[in-house]
mmCIF file of C-alpha atoms and ligand atoms in Angstrom:
data_model
loop_
_atom_site.group_PDB
_atom_site.id
_atom_site.type_symbol
_atom_site.label_atom_id
_atom_site.label_comp_id
_atom_site.label_asym_id
_atom_site.label_seq_id
_atom_site.Cartn_x
_atom_site.Cartn_y
_atom_site.Cartn_z
ATOM 1 C CA MET P 1190 87.338 70.742 104.088
ATOM 2 C CA ILE P 1191 90.601 70.247 105.958
ATOM 3 C CA ARG P 1192 91.307 67.040 107.845
ATOM 4 C CA LEU P 1193 94.334 66.131 109.924
ATOM 5 C CA GLU P 1194 94.977 62.628 111.207
ATOM 6 C CA GLU P 1195 97.547 62.044 113.943
ATOM 7 C CA LEU P 1196 99.632 64.879 112.515
ATOM 8 C CA THR P 1197 103.051 64.843 114.171
ATOM 9 C CA LYS P 1198 106.318 66.737 113.754
ATOM 10 C CA THR P 1199 109.414 65.996 115.762
ATOM 11 C CA TYR P 1200 112.820 67.673 115.749
ATOM 12 C CA GLY P 1201 115.197 65.100 117.219
ATOM 13 C CA LYS P 1202 113.569 64.152 120.508
ATOM 14 C CA PHE P 1203 111.520 67.351 120.666
ATOM 15 C CA VAL P 1204 107.866 66.913 119.696
ATOM 16 C CA ALA P 1205 106.666 70.193 118.157
ATOM 17 C CA VAL P 1206 103.282 68.821 116.995
ATOM 18 C CA ASP P 1207 101.922 65.784 118.778
ATOM 19 C CA ALA P 1208 99.349 63.571 116.995
ATOM 20 C CA ILE P 1209 96.796 66.251 116.135
ATOM 21 C CA ASP P 1210 93.408 65.105 114.827
ATOM 22 C CA LEU P 1211 91.223 67.815 113.369
ATOM 23 C CA HIS P 1212 88.323 68.180 110.952
ATOM 24 C CA VAL P 1213 87.360 71.626 109.666
ATOM 25 C CA PRO P 1214 84.235 71.350 107.502
ATOM 26 C CA ARG P 1215 83.282 73.671 104.662
ATOM 27 C CA GLY P 1216 81.556 76.865 105.750
ATOM 28 C CA GLN P 1217 83.633 77.435 108.884
ATOM 29 C CA ILE P 1218 86.338 79.793 110.094
ATOM 30 C CA PHE P 1219 88.353 77.683 112.482
ATOM 31 C CA GLY P 1220 90.933 79.174 114.829
ATOM 32 C CA PHE P 1221 94.111 77.619 116.117
ATOM 33 C CA LEU P 1222 94.715 79.458 119.356
ATOM 34 C CA GLY P 1223 97.834 79.016 121.425
ATOM 35 C CA PRO P 1224 100.755 80.736 123.142
ATOM 36 C CA ASN P 1225 104.158 81.319 121.516
ATOM 37 C CA GLY P 1226 105.873 78.081 120.560
ATOM 38 C CA ALA P 1227 102.709 75.958 120.853
ATOM 39 C CA GLY P 1228 103.109 74.434 117.383
ATOM 40 C CA LYS P 1229 100.675 76.559 115.334
ATOM 41 C CA THR P 1230 103.064 77.625 112.565
ATOM 42 C CA THR P 1231 104.557 74.134 112.319
ATOM 43 C CA THR P 1232 101.074 72.662 111.827
ATOM 44 C CA LEU P 1233 100.067 75.246 109.212
ATOM 45 C CA ARG P 1234 103.319 74.791 107.287
ATOM 46 C CA MET P 1235 102.704 71.037 107.138
ATOM 47 C CA ILE P 1236 99.176 71.653 105.803
ATOM 48 C CA ALA P 1237 100.607 73.981 103.158
ATOM 49 C CA GLY P 1238 103.018 71.251 102.044
ATOM 50 C CA ILE P 1239 106.131 73.248 102.982
ATOM 51 C CA LEU P 1240 107.152 71.037 105.882
ATOM 52 C CA ARG P 1241 107.048 67.246 105.796
ATOM 53 C CA PRO P 1242 105.228 65.599 108.737
ATOM 54 C CA THR P 1243 107.076 62.994 110.776
ATOM 55 C CA HIS P 1244 103.822 61.051 110.953
ATOM 56 C CA GLY P 1245 100.152 61.467 110.058
ATOM 57 C CA ARG P 1246 97.995 62.533 107.142
ATOM 58 C CA ILE P 1247 96.588 65.773 105.774
ATOM 59 C CA TRP P 1248 93.557 66.006 103.498
ATOM 60 C CA LEU P 1249 92.519 69.111 101.584
ATOM 61 C CA GLY P 1250 89.107 68.351 100.104
ATOM 62 C CA GLY P 1251 89.524 64.873 98.626
ATOM 63 C CA ASP P 1252 93.279 65.142 98.145
ATOM 64 C CA ASP P 1253 96.073 63.944 100.405
ATOM 65 C CA ILE P 1254 98.851 66.569 100.418
ATOM 66 C CA LEU P 1255 101.574 63.925 100.644
ATOM 67 C CA SER P 1256 100.421 61.542 97.918
ATOM 68 C CA ASN P 1257 98.743 64.118 95.670
ATOM 69 C CA PRO P 1258 100.481 67.435 96.381
ATOM 70 C CA MET P 1259 99.675 69.311 93.141
ATOM 71 C CA ALA P 1260 95.926 68.680 93.370
ATOM 72 C CA ALA P 1261 95.855 69.409 97.119
ATOM 73 C CA LYS P 1262 97.815 72.672 96.724
ATOM 74 C CA ALA P 1263 95.500 73.843 93.916
ATOM 75 C CA ARG P 1264 92.692 73.771 96.515
ATOM 76 C CA LEU P 1265 94.652 75.876 98.990
ATOM 77 C CA GLY P 1266 95.548 79.510 99.524
ATOM 78 C CA PHE P 1267 98.314 79.859 102.124
ATOM 79 C CA ILE P 1268 99.189 83.102 103.870
ATOM 80 C CA PRO P 1269 102.366 82.605 105.918
ATOM 81 C CA ASP P 1270 103.376 84.631 108.974
ATOM 82 C CA ARG P 1271 106.497 85.952 107.236
ATOM 83 C CA PRO P 1272 105.516 86.225 103.593
ATOM 84 C CA PHE P 1273 107.990 86.807 100.801
ATOM 85 C CA VAL P 1274 107.360 89.344 98.068
ATOM 86 C CA TYR P 1275 109.503 90.347 95.111
ATOM 87 C CA GLU P 1276 110.323 94.024 95.728
ATOM 88 C CA LYS P 1277 111.193 94.744 92.079
ATOM 89 C CA LEU P 1278 107.872 93.541 90.683
ATOM 90 C CA THR P 1279 104.761 95.684 90.579
ATOM 91 C CA GLY P 1280 101.733 94.459 92.525
ATOM 92 C CA ALA P 1281 100.038 93.284 89.311
ATOM 93 C CA GLU P 1282 103.196 91.503 88.122
ATOM 94 C CA PHE P 1283 103.478 89.728 91.459
ATOM 95 C CA LEU P 1284 99.876 88.460 91.249
ATOM 96 C CA ARG P 1285 100.387 87.389 87.610
ATOM 97 C CA PHE P 1286 103.499 85.482 88.714
ATOM 98 C CA VAL P 1287 101.634 83.661 91.505
ATOM 99 C CA ALA P 1288 98.700 82.859 89.187
ATOM 100 C CA GLY P 1289 101.224 81.365 86.755
ATOM 101 C CA LEU P 1290 102.535 79.040 89.479
ATOM 102 C CA TYR P 1291 99.036 77.574 89.651
ATOM 103 C CA GLY P 1292 98.866 77.305 85.852
ATOM 104 C CA HIS P 1293 96.473 80.251 85.361
ATOM 105 C CA ASP P 1294 97.014 83.047 82.838
ATOM 106 C CA GLY P 1295 95.254 85.262 80.304
ATOM 107 C CA SER P 1296 92.213 87.496 80.565
ATOM 108 C CA ALA P 1297 90.597 85.580 83.451
ATOM 109 C CA VAL P 1298 93.683 86.329 85.586
ATOM 110 C CA GLU P 1299 93.663 90.025 84.550
ATOM 111 C CA ARG P 1300 89.993 90.278 85.599
ATOM 112 C CA ARG P 1301 90.750 88.565 88.907
ATOM 113 C CA ILE P 1302 93.703 90.912 89.553
ATOM 114 C CA ASN P 1303 91.518 93.985 88.971
ATOM 115 C CA GLU P 1304 88.778 92.529 91.178
ATOM 116 C CA LEU P 1305 91.221 91.891 94.051
ATOM 117 C CA PHE P 1306 92.922 95.300 93.755
ATOM 118 C CA GLU P 1307 89.516 96.963 93.881
ATOM 119 C CA LEU P 1308 88.429 94.879 96.846
ATOM 120 C CA PHE P 1309 91.523 95.901 98.807
ATOM 121 C CA GLU P 1310 91.444 99.505 97.571
ATOM 122 C CA LEU P 1311 94.888 99.093 96.011
ATOM 123 C CA SER P 1312 93.939 99.884 92.394
ATOM 124 C CA VAL P 1313 96.070 103.043 92.181
ATOM 125 C CA TRP P 1314 99.080 100.995 93.340
ATOM 126 C CA LYS P 1315 98.571 98.215 90.806
ATOM 127 C CA ASN P 1316 101.517 99.235 88.599
ATOM 128 C CA GLU P 1317 103.825 100.501 91.354
ATOM 129 C CA LEU P 1318 106.792 98.477 92.574
ATOM 130 C CA VAL P 1319 106.118 96.407 95.683
ATOM 131 C CA GLU P 1320 109.124 98.081 97.375
ATOM 132 C CA SER P 1321 107.030 101.256 97.637
ATOM 133 C CA TYR P 1322 104.120 99.502 99.415
ATOM 134 C CA SER P 1323 103.514 100.046 103.132
ATOM 135 C CA HIS P 1324 103.449 97.039 105.487
ATOM 136 C CA GLY P 1325 99.631 96.873 105.446
ATOM 137 C CA MET P 1326 99.536 97.193 101.649
ATOM 138 C CA ARG P 1327 101.986 94.286 101.335
ATOM 139 C CA GLN P 1328 99.775 92.280 103.655
ATOM 140 C CA LYS P 1329 96.783 92.982 101.398
ATOM 141 C CA LEU P 1330 98.835 91.985 98.336
ATOM 142 C CA ILE P 1331 99.813 88.713 100.012
ATOM 143 C CA ILE P 1332 96.178 87.983 100.861
ATOM 144 C CA SER P 1333 95.271 88.741 97.226
ATOM 145 C CA SER P 1334 97.964 86.327 96.040
ATOM 146 C CA ALA P 1335 96.419 83.580 98.192
ATOM 147 C CA LEU P 1336 93.022 84.218 96.582
ATOM 148 C CA ILE P 1337 94.189 84.614 92.974
ATOM 149 C CA HIS P 1338 93.497 80.973 91.949
ATOM 150 C CA ARG P 1339 90.089 80.824 93.707
ATOM 151 C CA PRO P 1340 91.034 78.216 96.341
ATOM 152 C CA GLU P 1341 88.522 76.189 98.374
ATOM 153 C CA CYS P 1342 90.540 76.446 101.588
ATOM 154 C CA ILE P 1343 92.529 79.274 103.105
ATOM 155 C CA VAL P 1344 95.191 78.618 105.716
ATOM 156 C CA VAL P 1345 96.505 81.780 107.331
ATOM 157 C CA ASP P 1346 99.100 82.354 110.020
ATOM 158 C CA GLU P 1347 98.329 85.334 112.290
ATOM 159 C CA PRO P 1348 96.144 87.219 109.774
ATOM 160 C CA MET P 1349 95.634 90.437 111.727
ATOM 161 C CA VAL P 1350 99.282 91.349 112.289
ATOM 162 C CA GLY P 1351 100.136 94.542 110.409
ATOM 163 C CA LEU P 1352 96.620 95.488 109.355
ATOM 164 C CA ASP P 1353 94.968 98.724 110.468
ATOM 165 C CA PRO P 1354 91.423 98.468 111.944
ATOM 166 C CA LYS P 1355 89.829 99.029 108.530
ATOM 167 C CA GLY P 1356 92.035 96.355 106.924
ATOM 168 C CA ALA P 1357 91.270 93.958 109.783
ATOM 169 C CA ARG P 1358 87.540 94.532 109.347
ATOM 170 C CA LEU P 1359 87.839 94.003 105.581
ATOM 171 C CA LEU P 1360 89.709 90.742 106.071
ATOM 172 C CA LYS P 1361 87.109 89.531 108.545
ATOM 173 C CA ASP P 1362 84.340 90.319 106.026
ATOM 174 C CA ILE P 1363 86.272 88.622 103.194
ATOM 175 C CA PHE P 1364 86.768 85.437 105.216
ATOM 176 C CA ARG P 1365 83.117 85.432 106.257
ATOM 177 C CA ALA P 1366 81.922 85.848 102.648
ATOM 178 C CA PHE P 1367 84.399 83.140 101.594
ATOM 179 C CA VAL P 1368 83.035 80.532 104.035
ATOM 180 C CA GLU P 1369 79.423 81.508 103.302
ATOM 181 C CA LYS P 1370 80.099 80.461 99.705
ATOM 182 C CA GLY P 1371 81.312 77.049 100.925
ATOM 183 C CA GLY P 1372 84.985 77.777 101.586
ATOM 184 C CA THR P 1373 87.026 76.698 104.618
ATOM 185 C CA VAL P 1374 89.350 78.920 106.658
ATOM 186 C CA LEU P 1375 91.912 77.706 109.172
ATOM 187 C CA MET P 1376 93.791 80.497 110.922
ATOM 188 C CA SER P 1377 96.208 80.744 113.799
ATOM 189 C CA THR P 1378 96.327 83.401 116.445
ATOM 190 C CA HIS P 1379 97.829 83.826 119.877
ATOM 191 C CA THR P 1380 95.108 86.171 121.086
ATOM 192 C CA LEU P 1381 91.682 85.244 122.330
ATOM 193 C CA GLU P 1382 90.390 88.605 121.122
ATOM 194 C CA VAL P 1383 91.142 87.812 117.447
ATOM 195 C CA ALA P 1384 89.750 84.274 117.782
ATOM 196 C CA GLN P 1385 86.566 85.615 119.324
ATOM 197 C CA ALA P 1386 86.123 88.282 116.646
ATOM 198 C CA MET P 1387 86.665 85.945 113.699
ATOM 199 C CA CYS P 1388 86.201 82.250 114.410
ATOM 200 C CA ASP P 1389 83.182 79.947 114.528
ATOM 201 C CA ARG P 1390 85.098 77.311 116.443
ATOM 202 C CA ILE P 1391 88.572 77.103 117.909
ATOM 203 C CA ALA P 1392 91.091 74.570 119.120
ATOM 204 C CA ILE P 1393 93.485 75.546 121.863
ATOM 205 C CA ILE P 1394 96.937 74.158 121.217
ATOM 206 C CA GLN P 1395 99.630 73.922 123.843
ATOM 207 C CA GLU P 1396 102.982 72.152 123.617
ATOM 208 C CA GLY P 1397 101.954 70.561 120.331
ATOM 209 C CA ARG P 1398 98.689 69.107 121.575
ATOM 210 C CA ILE P 1399 95.073 70.186 121.250
ATOM 211 C CA VAL P 1400 93.975 70.645 124.859
ATOM 212 C CA ALA P 1401 90.438 71.948 124.229
ATOM 213 C CA ARG P 1402 88.121 72.604 121.315
ATOM 214 C CA GLY P 1403 84.687 74.053 120.667
ATOM 215 C CA THR P 1404 83.069 77.465 120.348
ATOM 216 C CA ILE P 1405 84.478 80.247 122.532
ATOM 217 C CA GLU P 1406 81.223 80.050 124.526
ATOM 218 C CA GLU P 1407 81.658 76.304 125.134
ATOM 219 C CA LEU P 1408 85.244 76.825 126.262
ATOM 220 C CA ARG P 1409 84.241 79.661 128.567
ATOM 221 C CA LYS P 1410 81.616 77.399 130.159
ATOM 222 C CA GLN P 1411 84.253 74.715 130.742
ATOM 223 C CA THR P 1412 86.464 77.353 132.372
ATOM 224 C CA ALA P 1413 83.623 78.629 134.569
ATOM 225 C CA ALA P 1414 82.876 75.019 135.551
ATOM 226 C CA GLY P 1415 86.282 74.916 137.228
ATOM 227 C CA ASP P 1416 88.773 73.775 134.617
ATOM 228 C CA ALA P 1417 91.735 75.550 136.214
ATOM 229 C CA SER P 1418 94.273 74.720 133.497
ATOM 230 C CA LEU P 1419 91.958 76.134 130.821
ATOM 231 C CA GLU P 1420 91.379 79.239 132.939
ATOM 232 C CA GLU P 1421 95.141 79.727 133.238
ATOM 233 C CA LEU P 1422 95.509 79.306 129.480
ATOM 234 C CA PHE P 1423 92.759 81.825 128.780
ATOM 235 C CA LEU P 1424 94.454 84.296 131.119
ATOM 236 C CA ARG P 1425 97.729 83.869 129.258
ATOM 237 C CA LEU P 1426 96.049 84.167 125.868
ATOM 238 C CA THR P 1427 94.346 87.404 126.879
ATOM 239 C CA GLY P 1428 97.617 88.674 128.331
ATOM 240 C CA GLY P 1429 96.111 88.510 131.831
ATOM 241 C CA SER P 1430 98.758 86.775 133.892
ATOM 242 C CA ASP P 1431 101.669 88.370 132.010
ATOM 243 C CA VAL P 1432 100.264 91.841 132.562
ATOM 244 C CA GLN P 1433 99.770 91.104 136.249
ATOM 245 C CA GLU P 1434 103.305 89.745 136.573
ATOM 246 C CA LEU P 1435 104.747 92.725 134.739
ATOM 247 C CA ALA P 1436 102.841 95.171 136.928
ATOM 248 C CA ALA P 1437 104.136 93.372 140.033
ATOM 249 C CA VAL P 1438 107.754 93.564 138.805
ATOM 250 C CA LEU P 1439 107.477 97.237 137.846
ATOM 251 C CA SER P 1440 105.923 98.232 141.186
ATOM 252 C CA ASP P 1441 108.768 96.616 143.200
HETATM 253 P P1 ATP O 2373 104.391 81.595 117.736
HETATM 254 O O1 ATP O 2373 103.043 82.023 118.220
HETATM 255 O O2 ATP O 2373 105.497 82.089 118.610
HETATM 256 O O3 ATP O 2373 104.633 81.828 116.264
HETATM 257 P P2 ATP O 2373 103.867 78.728 117.204
HETATM 258 O O4 ATP O 2373 102.725 78.181 117.984
HETATM 259 O O5 ATP O 2373 103.622 79.080 115.791
HETATM 260 O O6 ATP O 2373 104.486 79.982 117.979
HETATM 261 P P3 ATP O 2373 105.936 76.973 116.179
HETATM 262 O O7 ATP O 2373 106.671 78.006 115.381
HETATM 263 O O8 ATP O 2373 105.096 76.003 115.451
HETATM 264 O O9 ATP O 2373 105.061 77.675 117.314
HETATM 265 O O10 ATP O 2373 107.022 76.184 117.042
HETATM 266 C C1 ATP O 2373 106.683 75.066 117.851
HETATM 267 C C2 ATP O 2373 107.932 74.567 118.560
HETATM 268 O O11 ATP O 2373 108.777 73.913 117.618
HETATM 269 C C3 ATP O 2373 108.765 75.664 119.218
HETATM 270 O O12 ATP O 2373 109.245 75.188 120.467
HETATM 271 C C4 ATP O 2373 109.918 75.855 118.243
HETATM 272 O O13 ATP O 2373 111.082 76.269 118.904
HETATM 273 C C5 ATP O 2373 110.082 74.452 117.678
HETATM 274 N N1 ATP O 2373 110.635 74.453 116.309
HETATM 275 C C6 ATP O 2373 110.069 75.015 115.207
HETATM 276 N N2 ATP O 2373 110.853 74.845 114.119
HETATM 277 C C7 ATP O 2373 111.937 74.161 114.545
HETATM 278 C C8 ATP O 2373 113.123 73.649 113.890
HETATM 279 N N3 ATP O 2373 113.335 73.832 112.575
HETATM 280 N N4 ATP O 2373 114.007 72.982 114.654
HETATM 281 C C9 ATP O 2373 113.807 72.775 115.965
HETATM 282 N N5 ATP O 2373 112.714 73.220 116.652
HETATM 283 C C10 ATP O 2373 111.799 73.899 115.949
#
């Protein structure tokens, strides 16, 4: 379970995230959908405990990330949009290192590493240096590192970027299996297509505020019922208006 109460982040006078309230229960893949600069990454980084909120509270399961950060972070696997990997470690060494950060070691970690490498079809790369991994392989390693300590919640920023169709399908299946076992996934995306393919419910975020929430179907109905601002947003999120504008410019 992930709960946000009046979550706010300001930079000087600029409000990047504006009093967001959100409850994502166990068993759901929840999507944060919004255009560039909407405040998605800022929100996810606050949930991960990397960025301090200006105001508001964040609960992961029963733990408040601000007052009980170690316990809250133990419940969370975070996959950032620009992940960092140590090039001079092998894949297995990298996962062992991350497991150690969470206080896990020994044979249980070795079993988990083998399980994750098999799942992502990376077993033959296990003892190769990360610098020799392709972009998609690094992405799979990062996802493995977020799962190494068996978290209850996964927070992931733009999960599909860099994955080939097979990798994308695998990730979708992994997230689905994860929530079916009682986990919680909160992911961000700027495309409606990804949200539709993966999420049970979504919130549309614009200029730091949640402007609509529900299932894609519910939001489509609101749009069809004449919510012009939502229709405009949907067009932008599917690339509609940009593509039209671009075509107009190019045909001049
Ligand atoms: P994208 O889809 O492009 O990644 P996003 O929805 O993740 O966008 P954020 O990265 O959360 O957007 O940024 C939200 C707003 O906050 C943007 O206008 C950004 O310029 C601003 N912002 C983010 N970090 C800082 C910072 N350190 N200082 C000042 N402004 C910032």
